[in-house]
Coordinates of C-alpha atoms (C1' of nucleotides) in Angstrom, one line a residue:
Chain A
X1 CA 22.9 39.2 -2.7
X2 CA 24.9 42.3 -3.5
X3 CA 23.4 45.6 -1.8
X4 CA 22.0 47.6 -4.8
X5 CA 23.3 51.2 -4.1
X6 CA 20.9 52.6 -6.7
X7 CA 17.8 51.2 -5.1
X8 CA 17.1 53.6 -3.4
X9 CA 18.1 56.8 -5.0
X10 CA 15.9 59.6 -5.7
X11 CA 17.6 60.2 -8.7
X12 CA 16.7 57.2 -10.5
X13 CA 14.9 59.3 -12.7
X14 CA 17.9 61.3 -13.9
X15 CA 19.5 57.7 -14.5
X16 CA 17.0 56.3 -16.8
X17 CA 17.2 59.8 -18.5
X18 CA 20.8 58.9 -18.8
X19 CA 20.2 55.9 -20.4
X20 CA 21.4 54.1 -17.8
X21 CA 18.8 51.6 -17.5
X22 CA 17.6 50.6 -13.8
X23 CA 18.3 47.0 -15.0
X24 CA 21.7 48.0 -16.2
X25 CA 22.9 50.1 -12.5
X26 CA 21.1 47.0 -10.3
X27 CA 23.6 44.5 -12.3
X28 CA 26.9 46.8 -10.6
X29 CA 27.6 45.8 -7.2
X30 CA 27.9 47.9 -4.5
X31 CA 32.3 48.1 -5.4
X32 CA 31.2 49.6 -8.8
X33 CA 29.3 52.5 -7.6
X34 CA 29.7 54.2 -4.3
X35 CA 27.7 56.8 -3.1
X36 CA 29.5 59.9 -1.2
X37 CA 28.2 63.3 0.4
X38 CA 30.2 66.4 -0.3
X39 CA 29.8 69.6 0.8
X40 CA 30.4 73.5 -0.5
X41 CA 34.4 73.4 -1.2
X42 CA 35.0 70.0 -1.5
X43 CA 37.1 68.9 -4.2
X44 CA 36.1 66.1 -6.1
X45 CA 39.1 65.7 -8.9
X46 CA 41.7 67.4 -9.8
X47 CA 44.1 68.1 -12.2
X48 CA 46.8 65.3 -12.3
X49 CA 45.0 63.1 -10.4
X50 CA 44.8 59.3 -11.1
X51 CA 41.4 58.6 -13.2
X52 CA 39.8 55.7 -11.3
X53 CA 36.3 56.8 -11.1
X54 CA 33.6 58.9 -12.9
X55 CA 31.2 60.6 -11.2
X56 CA 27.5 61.2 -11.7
X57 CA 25.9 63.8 -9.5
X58 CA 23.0 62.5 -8.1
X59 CA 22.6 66.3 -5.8
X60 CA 23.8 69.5 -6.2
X61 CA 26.2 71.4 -8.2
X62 CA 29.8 71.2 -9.2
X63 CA 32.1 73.6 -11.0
X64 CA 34.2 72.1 -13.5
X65 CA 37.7 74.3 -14.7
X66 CA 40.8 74.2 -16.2
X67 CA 43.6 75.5 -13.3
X68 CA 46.6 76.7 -14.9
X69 CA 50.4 76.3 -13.0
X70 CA 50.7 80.1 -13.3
X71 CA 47.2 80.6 -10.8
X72 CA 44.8 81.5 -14.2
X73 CA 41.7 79.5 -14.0
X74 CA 38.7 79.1 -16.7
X75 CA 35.2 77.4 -15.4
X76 CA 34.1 75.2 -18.2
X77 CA 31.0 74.2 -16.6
X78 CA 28.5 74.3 -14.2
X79 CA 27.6 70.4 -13.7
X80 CA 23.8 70.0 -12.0
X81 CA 22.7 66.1 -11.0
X82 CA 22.6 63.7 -13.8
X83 CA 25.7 65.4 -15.2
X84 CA 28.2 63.0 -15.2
X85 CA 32.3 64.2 -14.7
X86 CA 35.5 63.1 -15.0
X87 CA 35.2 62.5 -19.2
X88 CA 38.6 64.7 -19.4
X89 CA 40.2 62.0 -17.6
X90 CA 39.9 58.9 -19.8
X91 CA 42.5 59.9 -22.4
X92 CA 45.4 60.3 -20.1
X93 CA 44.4 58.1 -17.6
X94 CA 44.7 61.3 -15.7
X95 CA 42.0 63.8 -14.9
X96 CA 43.1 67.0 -16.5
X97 CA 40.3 69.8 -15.1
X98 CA 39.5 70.1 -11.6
X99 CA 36.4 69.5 -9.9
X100 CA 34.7 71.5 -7.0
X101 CA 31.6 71.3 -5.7
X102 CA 29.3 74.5 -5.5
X103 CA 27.0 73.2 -2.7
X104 CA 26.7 70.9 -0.1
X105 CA 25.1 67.5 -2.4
X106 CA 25.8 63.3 -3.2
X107 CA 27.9 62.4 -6.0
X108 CA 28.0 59.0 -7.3
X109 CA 31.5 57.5 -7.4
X110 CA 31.7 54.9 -10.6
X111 CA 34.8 52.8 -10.9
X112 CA 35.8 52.8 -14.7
X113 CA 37.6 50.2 -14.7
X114 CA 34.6 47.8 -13.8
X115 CA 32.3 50.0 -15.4
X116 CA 33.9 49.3 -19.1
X117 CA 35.3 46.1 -18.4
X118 CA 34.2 43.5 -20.9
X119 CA 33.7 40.8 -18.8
X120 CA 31.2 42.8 -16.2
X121 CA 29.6 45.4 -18.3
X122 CA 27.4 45.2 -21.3
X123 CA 28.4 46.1 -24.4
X124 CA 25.3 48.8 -24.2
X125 CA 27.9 50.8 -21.7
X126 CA 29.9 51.8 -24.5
X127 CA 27.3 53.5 -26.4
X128 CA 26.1 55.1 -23.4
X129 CA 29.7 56.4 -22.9
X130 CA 30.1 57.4 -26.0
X131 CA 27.5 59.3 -26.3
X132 CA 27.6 61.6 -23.1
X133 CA 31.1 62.5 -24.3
X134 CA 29.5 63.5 -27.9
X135 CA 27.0 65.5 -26.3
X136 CA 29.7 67.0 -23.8
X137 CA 31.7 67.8 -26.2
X138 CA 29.0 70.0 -28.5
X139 CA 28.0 71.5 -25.3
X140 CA 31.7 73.1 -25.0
X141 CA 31.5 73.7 -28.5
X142 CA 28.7 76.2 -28.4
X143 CA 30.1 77.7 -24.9
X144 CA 33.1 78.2 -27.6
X145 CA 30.3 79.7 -29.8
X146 CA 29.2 82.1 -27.5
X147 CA 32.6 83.6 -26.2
X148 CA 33.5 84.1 -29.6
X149 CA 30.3 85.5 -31.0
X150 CA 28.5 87.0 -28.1
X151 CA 28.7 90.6 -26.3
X152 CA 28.6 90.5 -22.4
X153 CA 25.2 90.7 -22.3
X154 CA 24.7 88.1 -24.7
X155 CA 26.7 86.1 -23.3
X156 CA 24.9 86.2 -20.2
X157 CA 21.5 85.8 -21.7
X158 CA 22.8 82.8 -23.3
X159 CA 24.2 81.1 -20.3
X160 CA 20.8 82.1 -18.5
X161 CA 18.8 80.0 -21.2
X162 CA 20.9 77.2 -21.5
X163 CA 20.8 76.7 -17.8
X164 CA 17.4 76.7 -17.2
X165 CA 16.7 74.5 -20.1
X166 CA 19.2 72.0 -18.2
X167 CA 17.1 72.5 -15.3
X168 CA 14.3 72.1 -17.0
X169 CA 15.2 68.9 -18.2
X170 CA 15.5 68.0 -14.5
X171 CA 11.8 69.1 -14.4
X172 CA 13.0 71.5 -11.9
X173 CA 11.6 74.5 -13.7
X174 CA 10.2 76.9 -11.2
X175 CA 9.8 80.7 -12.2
X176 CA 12.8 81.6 -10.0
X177 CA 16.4 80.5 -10.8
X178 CA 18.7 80.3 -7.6
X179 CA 22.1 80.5 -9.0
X180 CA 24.8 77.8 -7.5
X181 CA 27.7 79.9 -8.4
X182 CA 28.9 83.3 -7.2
X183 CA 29.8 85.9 -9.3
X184 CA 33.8 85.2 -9.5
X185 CA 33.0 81.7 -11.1
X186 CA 31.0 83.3 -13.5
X187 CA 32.9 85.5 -14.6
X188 CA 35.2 83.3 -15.7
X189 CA 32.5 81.0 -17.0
X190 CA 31.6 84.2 -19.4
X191 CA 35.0 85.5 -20.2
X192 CA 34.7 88.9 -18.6
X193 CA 35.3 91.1 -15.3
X194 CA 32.9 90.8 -12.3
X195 CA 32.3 94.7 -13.1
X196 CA 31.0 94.3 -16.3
X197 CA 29.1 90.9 -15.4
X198 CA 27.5 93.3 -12.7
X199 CA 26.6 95.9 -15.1
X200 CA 25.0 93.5 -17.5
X201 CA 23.2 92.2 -15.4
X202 CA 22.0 95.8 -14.5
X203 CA 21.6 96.3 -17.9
X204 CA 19.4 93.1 -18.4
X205 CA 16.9 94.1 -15.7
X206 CA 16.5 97.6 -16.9
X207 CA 15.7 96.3 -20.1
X208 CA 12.8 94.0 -18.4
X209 CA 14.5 90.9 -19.1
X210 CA 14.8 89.4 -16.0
X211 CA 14.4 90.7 -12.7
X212 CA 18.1 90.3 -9.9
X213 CA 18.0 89.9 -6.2
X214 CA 21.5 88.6 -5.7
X215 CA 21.8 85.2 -6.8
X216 CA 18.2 84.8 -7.5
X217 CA 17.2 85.4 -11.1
X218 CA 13.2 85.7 -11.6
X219 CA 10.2 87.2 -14.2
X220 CA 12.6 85.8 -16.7
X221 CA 12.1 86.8 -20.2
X222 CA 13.5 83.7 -22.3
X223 CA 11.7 84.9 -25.1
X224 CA 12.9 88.6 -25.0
X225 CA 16.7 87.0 -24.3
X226 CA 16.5 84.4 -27.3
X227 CA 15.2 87.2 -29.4
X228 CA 18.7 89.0 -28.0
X229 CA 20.7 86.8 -29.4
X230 CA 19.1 87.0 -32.7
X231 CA 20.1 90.6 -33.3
X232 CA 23.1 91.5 -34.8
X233 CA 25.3 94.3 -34.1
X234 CA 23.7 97.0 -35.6
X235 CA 20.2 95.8 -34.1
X236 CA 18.9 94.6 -37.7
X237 CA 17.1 91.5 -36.9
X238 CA 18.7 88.9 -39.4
X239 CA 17.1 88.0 -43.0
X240 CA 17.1 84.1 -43.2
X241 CA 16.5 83.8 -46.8
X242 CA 19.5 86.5 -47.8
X243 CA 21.7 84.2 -45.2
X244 CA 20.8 80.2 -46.6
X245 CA 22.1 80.1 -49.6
X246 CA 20.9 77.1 -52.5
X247 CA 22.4 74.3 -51.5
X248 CA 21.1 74.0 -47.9
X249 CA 17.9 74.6 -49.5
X250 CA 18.6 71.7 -51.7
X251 CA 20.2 69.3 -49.0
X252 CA 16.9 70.0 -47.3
X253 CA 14.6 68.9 -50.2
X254 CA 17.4 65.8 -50.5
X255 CA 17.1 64.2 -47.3
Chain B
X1 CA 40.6 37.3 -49.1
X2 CA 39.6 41.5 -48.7
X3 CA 41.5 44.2 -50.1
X4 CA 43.1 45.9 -47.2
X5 CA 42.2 49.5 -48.0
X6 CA 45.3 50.7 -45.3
X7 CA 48.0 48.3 -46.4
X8 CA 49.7 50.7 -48.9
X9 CA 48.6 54.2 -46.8
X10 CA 51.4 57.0 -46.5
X11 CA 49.6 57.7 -43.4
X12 CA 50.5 54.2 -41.9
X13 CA 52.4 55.7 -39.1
X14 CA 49.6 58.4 -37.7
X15 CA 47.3 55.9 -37.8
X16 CA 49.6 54.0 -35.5
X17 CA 50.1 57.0 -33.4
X18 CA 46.3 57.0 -33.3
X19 CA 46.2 53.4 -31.6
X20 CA 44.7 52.2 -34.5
X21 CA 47.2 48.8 -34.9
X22 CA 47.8 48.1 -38.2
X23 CA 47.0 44.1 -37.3
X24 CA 43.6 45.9 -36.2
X25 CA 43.2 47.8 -39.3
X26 CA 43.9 45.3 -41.2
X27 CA 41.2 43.1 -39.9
X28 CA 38.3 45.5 -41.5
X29 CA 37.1 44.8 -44.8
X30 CA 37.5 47.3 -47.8
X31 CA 33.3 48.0 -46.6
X32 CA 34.4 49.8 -43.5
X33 CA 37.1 51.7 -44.6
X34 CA 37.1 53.5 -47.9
X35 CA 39.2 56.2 -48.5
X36 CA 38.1 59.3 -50.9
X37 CA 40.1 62.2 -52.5
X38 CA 38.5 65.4 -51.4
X39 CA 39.2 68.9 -53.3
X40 CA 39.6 72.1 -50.9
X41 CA 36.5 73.2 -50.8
X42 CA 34.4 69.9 -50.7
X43 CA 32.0 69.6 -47.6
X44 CA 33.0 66.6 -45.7
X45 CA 30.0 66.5 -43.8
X46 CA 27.3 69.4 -42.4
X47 CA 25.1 70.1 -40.0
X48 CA 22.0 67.4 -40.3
X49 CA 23.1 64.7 -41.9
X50 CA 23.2 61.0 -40.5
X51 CA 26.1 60.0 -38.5
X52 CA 26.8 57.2 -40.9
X53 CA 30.5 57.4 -40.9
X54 CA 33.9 58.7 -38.8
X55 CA 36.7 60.1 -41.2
X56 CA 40.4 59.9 -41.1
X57 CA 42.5 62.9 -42.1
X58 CA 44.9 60.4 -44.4
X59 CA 46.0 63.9 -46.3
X60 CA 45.8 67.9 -46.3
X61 CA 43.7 70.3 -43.9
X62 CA 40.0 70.1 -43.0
X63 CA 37.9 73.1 -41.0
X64 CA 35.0 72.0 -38.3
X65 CA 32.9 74.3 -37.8
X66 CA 29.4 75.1 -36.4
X67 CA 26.5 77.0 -38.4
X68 CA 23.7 78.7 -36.6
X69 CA 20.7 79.3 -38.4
X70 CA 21.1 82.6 -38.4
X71 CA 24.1 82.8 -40.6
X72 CA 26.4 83.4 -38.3
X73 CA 29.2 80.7 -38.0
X74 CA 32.6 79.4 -35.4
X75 CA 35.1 77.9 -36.6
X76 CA 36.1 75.3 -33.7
X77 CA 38.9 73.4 -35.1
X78 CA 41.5 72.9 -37.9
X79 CA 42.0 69.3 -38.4
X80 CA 44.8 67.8 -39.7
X81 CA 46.2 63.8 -41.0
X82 CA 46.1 61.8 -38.2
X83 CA 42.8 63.3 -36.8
X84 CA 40.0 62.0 -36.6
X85 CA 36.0 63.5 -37.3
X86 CA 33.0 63.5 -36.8
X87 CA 32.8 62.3 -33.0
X88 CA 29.8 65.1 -32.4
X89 CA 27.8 63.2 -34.3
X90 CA 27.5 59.9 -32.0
X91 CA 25.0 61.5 -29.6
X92 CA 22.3 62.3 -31.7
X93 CA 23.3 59.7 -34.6
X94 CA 23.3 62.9 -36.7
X95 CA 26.1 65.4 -37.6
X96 CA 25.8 69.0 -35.8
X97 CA 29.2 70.5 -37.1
X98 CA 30.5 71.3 -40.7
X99 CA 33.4 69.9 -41.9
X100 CA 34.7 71.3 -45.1
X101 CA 38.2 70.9 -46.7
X102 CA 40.6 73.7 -47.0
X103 CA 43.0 71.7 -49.1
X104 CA 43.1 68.5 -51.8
X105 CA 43.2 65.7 -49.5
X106 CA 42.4 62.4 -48.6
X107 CA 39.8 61.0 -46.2
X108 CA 39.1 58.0 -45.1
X109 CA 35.6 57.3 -44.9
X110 CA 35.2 54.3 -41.6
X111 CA 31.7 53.0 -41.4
X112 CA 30.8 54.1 -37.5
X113 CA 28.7 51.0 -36.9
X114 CA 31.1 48.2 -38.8
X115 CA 33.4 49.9 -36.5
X116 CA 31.4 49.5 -33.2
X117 CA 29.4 46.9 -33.9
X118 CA 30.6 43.7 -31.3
X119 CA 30.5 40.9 -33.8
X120 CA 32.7 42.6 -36.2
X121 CA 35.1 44.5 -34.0
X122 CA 37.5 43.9 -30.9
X123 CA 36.8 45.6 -27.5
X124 CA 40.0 47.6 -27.9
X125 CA 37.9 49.8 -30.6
X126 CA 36.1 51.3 -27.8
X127 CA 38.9 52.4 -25.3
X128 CA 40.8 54.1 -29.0
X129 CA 37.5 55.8 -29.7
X130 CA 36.8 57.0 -25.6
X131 CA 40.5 58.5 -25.8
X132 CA 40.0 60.0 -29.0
X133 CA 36.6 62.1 -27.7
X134 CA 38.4 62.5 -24.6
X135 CA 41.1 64.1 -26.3
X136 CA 39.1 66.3 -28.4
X137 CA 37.3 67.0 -25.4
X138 CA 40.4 68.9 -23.9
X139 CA 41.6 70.3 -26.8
X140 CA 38.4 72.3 -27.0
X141 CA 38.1 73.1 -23.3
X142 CA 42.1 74.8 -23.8
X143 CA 40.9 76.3 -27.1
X144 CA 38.3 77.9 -24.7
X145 CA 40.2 79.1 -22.3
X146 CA 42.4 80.8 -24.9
X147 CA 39.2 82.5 -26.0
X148 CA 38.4 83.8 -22.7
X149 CA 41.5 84.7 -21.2
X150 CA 44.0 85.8 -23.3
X151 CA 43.9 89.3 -25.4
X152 CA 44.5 89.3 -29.4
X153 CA 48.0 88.9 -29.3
X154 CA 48.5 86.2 -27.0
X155 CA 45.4 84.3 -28.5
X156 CA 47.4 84.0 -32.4
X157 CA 50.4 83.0 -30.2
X158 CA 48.9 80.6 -28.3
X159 CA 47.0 79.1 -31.9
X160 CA 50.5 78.9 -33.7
X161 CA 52.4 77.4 -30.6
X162 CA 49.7 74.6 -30.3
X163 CA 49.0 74.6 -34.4
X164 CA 53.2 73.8 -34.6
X165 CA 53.0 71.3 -31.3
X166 CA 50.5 69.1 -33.8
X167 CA 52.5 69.5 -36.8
X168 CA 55.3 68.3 -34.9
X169 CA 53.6 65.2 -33.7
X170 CA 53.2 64.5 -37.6
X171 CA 57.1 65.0 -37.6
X172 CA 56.8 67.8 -40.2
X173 CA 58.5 70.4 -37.9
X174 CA 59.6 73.1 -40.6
X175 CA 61.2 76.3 -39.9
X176 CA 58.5 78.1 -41.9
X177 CA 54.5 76.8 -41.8
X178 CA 52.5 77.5 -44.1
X179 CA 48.9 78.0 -42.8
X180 CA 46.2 76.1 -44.8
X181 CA 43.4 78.6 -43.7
X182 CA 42.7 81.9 -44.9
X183 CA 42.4 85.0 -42.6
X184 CA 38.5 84.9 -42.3
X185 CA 38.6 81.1 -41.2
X186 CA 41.4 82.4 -38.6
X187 CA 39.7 85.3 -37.1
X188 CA 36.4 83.0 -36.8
X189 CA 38.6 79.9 -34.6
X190 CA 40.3 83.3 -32.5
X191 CA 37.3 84.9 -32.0
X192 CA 38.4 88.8 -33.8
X193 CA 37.9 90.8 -36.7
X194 CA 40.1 90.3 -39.5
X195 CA 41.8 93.7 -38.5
X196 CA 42.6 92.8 -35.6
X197 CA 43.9 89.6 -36.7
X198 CA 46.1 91.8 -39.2
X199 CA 47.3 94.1 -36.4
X200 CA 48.1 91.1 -34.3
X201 CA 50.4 89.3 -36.9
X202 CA 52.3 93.0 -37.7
X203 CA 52.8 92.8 -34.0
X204 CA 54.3 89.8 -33.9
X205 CA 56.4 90.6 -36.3
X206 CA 57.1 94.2 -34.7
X207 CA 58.3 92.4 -32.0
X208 CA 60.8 90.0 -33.8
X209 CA 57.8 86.6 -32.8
X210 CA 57.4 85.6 -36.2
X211 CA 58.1 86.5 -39.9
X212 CA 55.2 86.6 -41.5
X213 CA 54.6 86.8 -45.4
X214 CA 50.5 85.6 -46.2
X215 CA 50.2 82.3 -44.9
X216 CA 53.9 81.5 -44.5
X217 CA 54.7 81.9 -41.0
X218 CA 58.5 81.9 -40.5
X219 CA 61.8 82.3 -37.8
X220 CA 59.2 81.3 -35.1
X221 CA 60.5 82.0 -31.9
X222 CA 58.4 79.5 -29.7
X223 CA 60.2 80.4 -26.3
X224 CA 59.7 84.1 -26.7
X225 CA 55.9 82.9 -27.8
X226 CA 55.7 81.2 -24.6
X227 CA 57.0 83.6 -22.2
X228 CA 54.1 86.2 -23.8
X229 CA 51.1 83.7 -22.7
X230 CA 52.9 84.0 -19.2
X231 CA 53.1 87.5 -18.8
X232 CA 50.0 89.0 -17.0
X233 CA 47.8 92.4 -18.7
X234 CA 50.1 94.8 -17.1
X235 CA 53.2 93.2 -18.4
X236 CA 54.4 92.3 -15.1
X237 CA 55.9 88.5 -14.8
X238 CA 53.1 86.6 -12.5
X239 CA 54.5 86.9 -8.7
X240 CA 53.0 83.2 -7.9
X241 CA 53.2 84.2 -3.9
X242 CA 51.1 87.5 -4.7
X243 CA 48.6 85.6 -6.3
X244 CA 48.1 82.1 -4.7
X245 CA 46.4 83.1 -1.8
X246 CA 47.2 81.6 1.9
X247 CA 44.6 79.1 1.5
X248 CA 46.5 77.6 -1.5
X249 CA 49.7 77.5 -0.2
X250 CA 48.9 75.2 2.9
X251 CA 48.0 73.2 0.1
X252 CA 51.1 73.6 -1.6
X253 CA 53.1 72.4 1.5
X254 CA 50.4 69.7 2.3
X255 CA 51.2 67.6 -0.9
Chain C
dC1 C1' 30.3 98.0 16.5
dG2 C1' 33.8 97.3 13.2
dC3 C1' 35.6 94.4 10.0
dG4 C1' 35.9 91.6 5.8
dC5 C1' 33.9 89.8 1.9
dG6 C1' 31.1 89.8 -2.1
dG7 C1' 28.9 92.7 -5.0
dT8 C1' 27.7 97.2 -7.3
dT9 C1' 28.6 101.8 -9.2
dG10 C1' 31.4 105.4 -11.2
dA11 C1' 35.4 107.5 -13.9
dT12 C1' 38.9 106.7 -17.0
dA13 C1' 41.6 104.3 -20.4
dA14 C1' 42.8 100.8 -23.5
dC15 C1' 41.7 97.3 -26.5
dG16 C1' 39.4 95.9 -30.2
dG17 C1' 35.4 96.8 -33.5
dT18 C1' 33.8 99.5 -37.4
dC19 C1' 34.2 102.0 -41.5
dA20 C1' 37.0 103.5 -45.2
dA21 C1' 40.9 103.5 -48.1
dG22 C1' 44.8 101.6 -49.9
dA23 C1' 48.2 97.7 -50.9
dC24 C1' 49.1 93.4 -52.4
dC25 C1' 48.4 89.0 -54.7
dC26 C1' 47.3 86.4 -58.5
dG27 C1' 44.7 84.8 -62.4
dT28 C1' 43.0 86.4 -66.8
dG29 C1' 43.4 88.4 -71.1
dG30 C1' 45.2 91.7 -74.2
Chain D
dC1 C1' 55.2 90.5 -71.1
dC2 C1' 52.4 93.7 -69.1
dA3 C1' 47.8 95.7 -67.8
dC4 C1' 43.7 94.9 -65.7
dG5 C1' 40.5 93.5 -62.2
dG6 C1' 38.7 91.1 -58.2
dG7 C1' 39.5 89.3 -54.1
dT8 C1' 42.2 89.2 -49.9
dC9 C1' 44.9 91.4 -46.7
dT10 C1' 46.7 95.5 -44.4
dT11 C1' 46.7 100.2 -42.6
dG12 C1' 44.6 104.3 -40.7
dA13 C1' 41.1 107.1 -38.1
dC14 C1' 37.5 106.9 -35.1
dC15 C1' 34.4 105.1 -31.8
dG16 C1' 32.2 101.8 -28.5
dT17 C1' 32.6 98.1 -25.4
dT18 C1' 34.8 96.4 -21.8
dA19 C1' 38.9 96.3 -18.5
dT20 C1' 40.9 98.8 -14.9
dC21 C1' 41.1 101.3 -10.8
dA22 C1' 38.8 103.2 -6.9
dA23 C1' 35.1 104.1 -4.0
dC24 C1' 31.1 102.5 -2.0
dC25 C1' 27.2 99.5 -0.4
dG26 C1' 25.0 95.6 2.1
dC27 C1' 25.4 91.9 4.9
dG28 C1' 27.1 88.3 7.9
dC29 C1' 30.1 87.6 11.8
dG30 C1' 33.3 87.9 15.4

DNA sequence: CGCGCGGTTGATAACGGTCAAGACCCGTGG
DNA sequence: CCACGGGTCTTGACCGTTATCAACCGCGCG
């Protein structure tokens, strides 16, 4: 009988959310999936390393970014547990980001060999693949989205909401967000200077948004920030039916 | 015996390039593949509709973009033959991006669950469609930190010097492109205002980069190109031992 | 206590956005 | 063939946001 390295997780719950089905993890053997501590520093990939393994935080938080030879570096995401890493890898065979975790945590080592080998996986494992890079991959998009589109407040507004509806997912919503990254990484997260990241977020508690105590964010507005983002420039609040034009309305009716 | 839709397609050789085999191709019925002329403007797919199929660039340009709501919209790619859309559908089995031609073309329409689907297709299909999201994945993660990093200038050289890498791989390496989008589309995927975008190609050219006449990009000097994404804000060449830190250099000499 | 680090605040400058006008391109029609 | 017109692109002047540079603060630690 092969020990069951997901028996006993606490994150099971994150896993079934995953769609990787209790039944599905007990079937890998304890070779598949390997269970490892890391702490605050520790690198878990990086850039030009071998892609054996993915990894699925089960604790804890992990910076993902893009190092460039010439010392530039871009954070492309904050991964919190049931995130699963390493996706950049399977094209190359080679993991192309790097991967650092933010806090001391456990991390889930999956071989991918065994994990999408015909012979011991399901054909289920595909899909399941498949669709966390989909998803990953709209996620980036609208990060894209934002850079492009959003002033630094904005931005920061929107990276507030989006990470606390990921931790809500988690159903780790408390009132009080405890940030896991220091202001450096988030700068670079948000495409700006850690001045003007410290002045918006200056800005955002003088407007009653949120309230800032280092890197505890509470009395958090989302409805006051989401309304933000749905000003334009010039603070007119946008007129839907000037902006859909007839054919949406008609591919509505259609479907 | 099936009419194999690919046997007489120009575009025989990207789609080998793509890992899609020919002996694999081959072995799909006209049902999965079907290939359609599209007329620049035509919308590909949008936002909302069922995932039902991936398509093949066989022919001309295509632009993926995302619509908010609001009106507001990001351009995040321009596709080209030999790639392949729709993957941010698979998650949620419907389509969140736009795709809309910007050029007569042809697309090959591939039925996603024929092409998935165990019974009817080979394992291989999987690992070709992981690497093809993976890729994607990347490309959007570098078109990101483009966005974030890199000032008006150095963000339209770093779009034409990857824009020409992809035509190259098509083996169309001209001395002259000819861009298939139009400025608004361009100043949407850079992130600028159209002025800007207008003040960065008359720099360019200023500065003997490009020739530039509309769309027809010519005498592209890709080295000089280059050398501008490595030069820091203050125009001084990156001193790599004033950056990387002492920290990273025990690194260095560890590996 | 003094130092170093991370973060904030302030003054200034530059880059890019905005608004307005003009140039160019190209299809249409005289 | 040229004149017109509408849309696209470019140029110019001005202004606002954000980067830059510098000083300062608060805190943990030797």
């Amino acid at each position: 009988m092969n020990s069951h390295p997901c028996a006993k997780c606490i994150s099971r719950i994150h896993c079934m959310e995953l769609a990787f089905e209790l039944t599905q993890l007990d079937s890998f053997s304890a070779g598949v999936i390997r269970t490892n501590k890391v702490n605050a520093g520790d690198r878990i990939y990086r850039n030009g390393d071998r892609m054996t393994h993915l990894y699925f935080i089960r604790r804890g938080y992990v910076k993902v970014e893009l190092l460039q030879p010439n010392g530039r570096h871009q954070v492309n995401q904050f991964s919190m547990p049931g995130d699963l890493l390493g996706l950049d890898g399977i094209a190359e065979q080679r993991h192309l980001l790097d991967a650092t975790a933010l806090s001391d945590g456990e991390v889930c080592a999956i071989d991918f060999n065994a994990l999408t080998d015909t012979k011991t996986s399901k054909h289920h494992i595909h899909t399941i693949l498949q669709s966390k890079m989909s998803r990953a991959l709209y996620q980036t998009q609208e990060h894209l989205f934002s850079l492009a589109n959003h002033n630094s407040e904005q931005k920061l507004a929107y990276f507030l909401i989006t990470f606390q509806a990921r931790l809500h997912k988690l159903q780790l919503q408390l009132n009080t967000i405890k940030l896991p990254m220091n202001r450096e990484d988030l700068t670079s997260y948000l495409g700006m200077t850690s001045e003007t990241l410290s002045r918006a977020f200056g800005n955002l508690e003088k407007g009653q948004y949120i309230q800032v105590k280092n890197r505890m964010i509470s009395h958090v507005d989302y409805n006051k920030l989401s309304h933000m983002l749905e000003i334009d420039k010039n603070n007119h609040p946008i007129n839907f039916f000037a902006k859909i034009s007839s054919p949406t309305l008609s591919l509505m009716s259609g479907s």
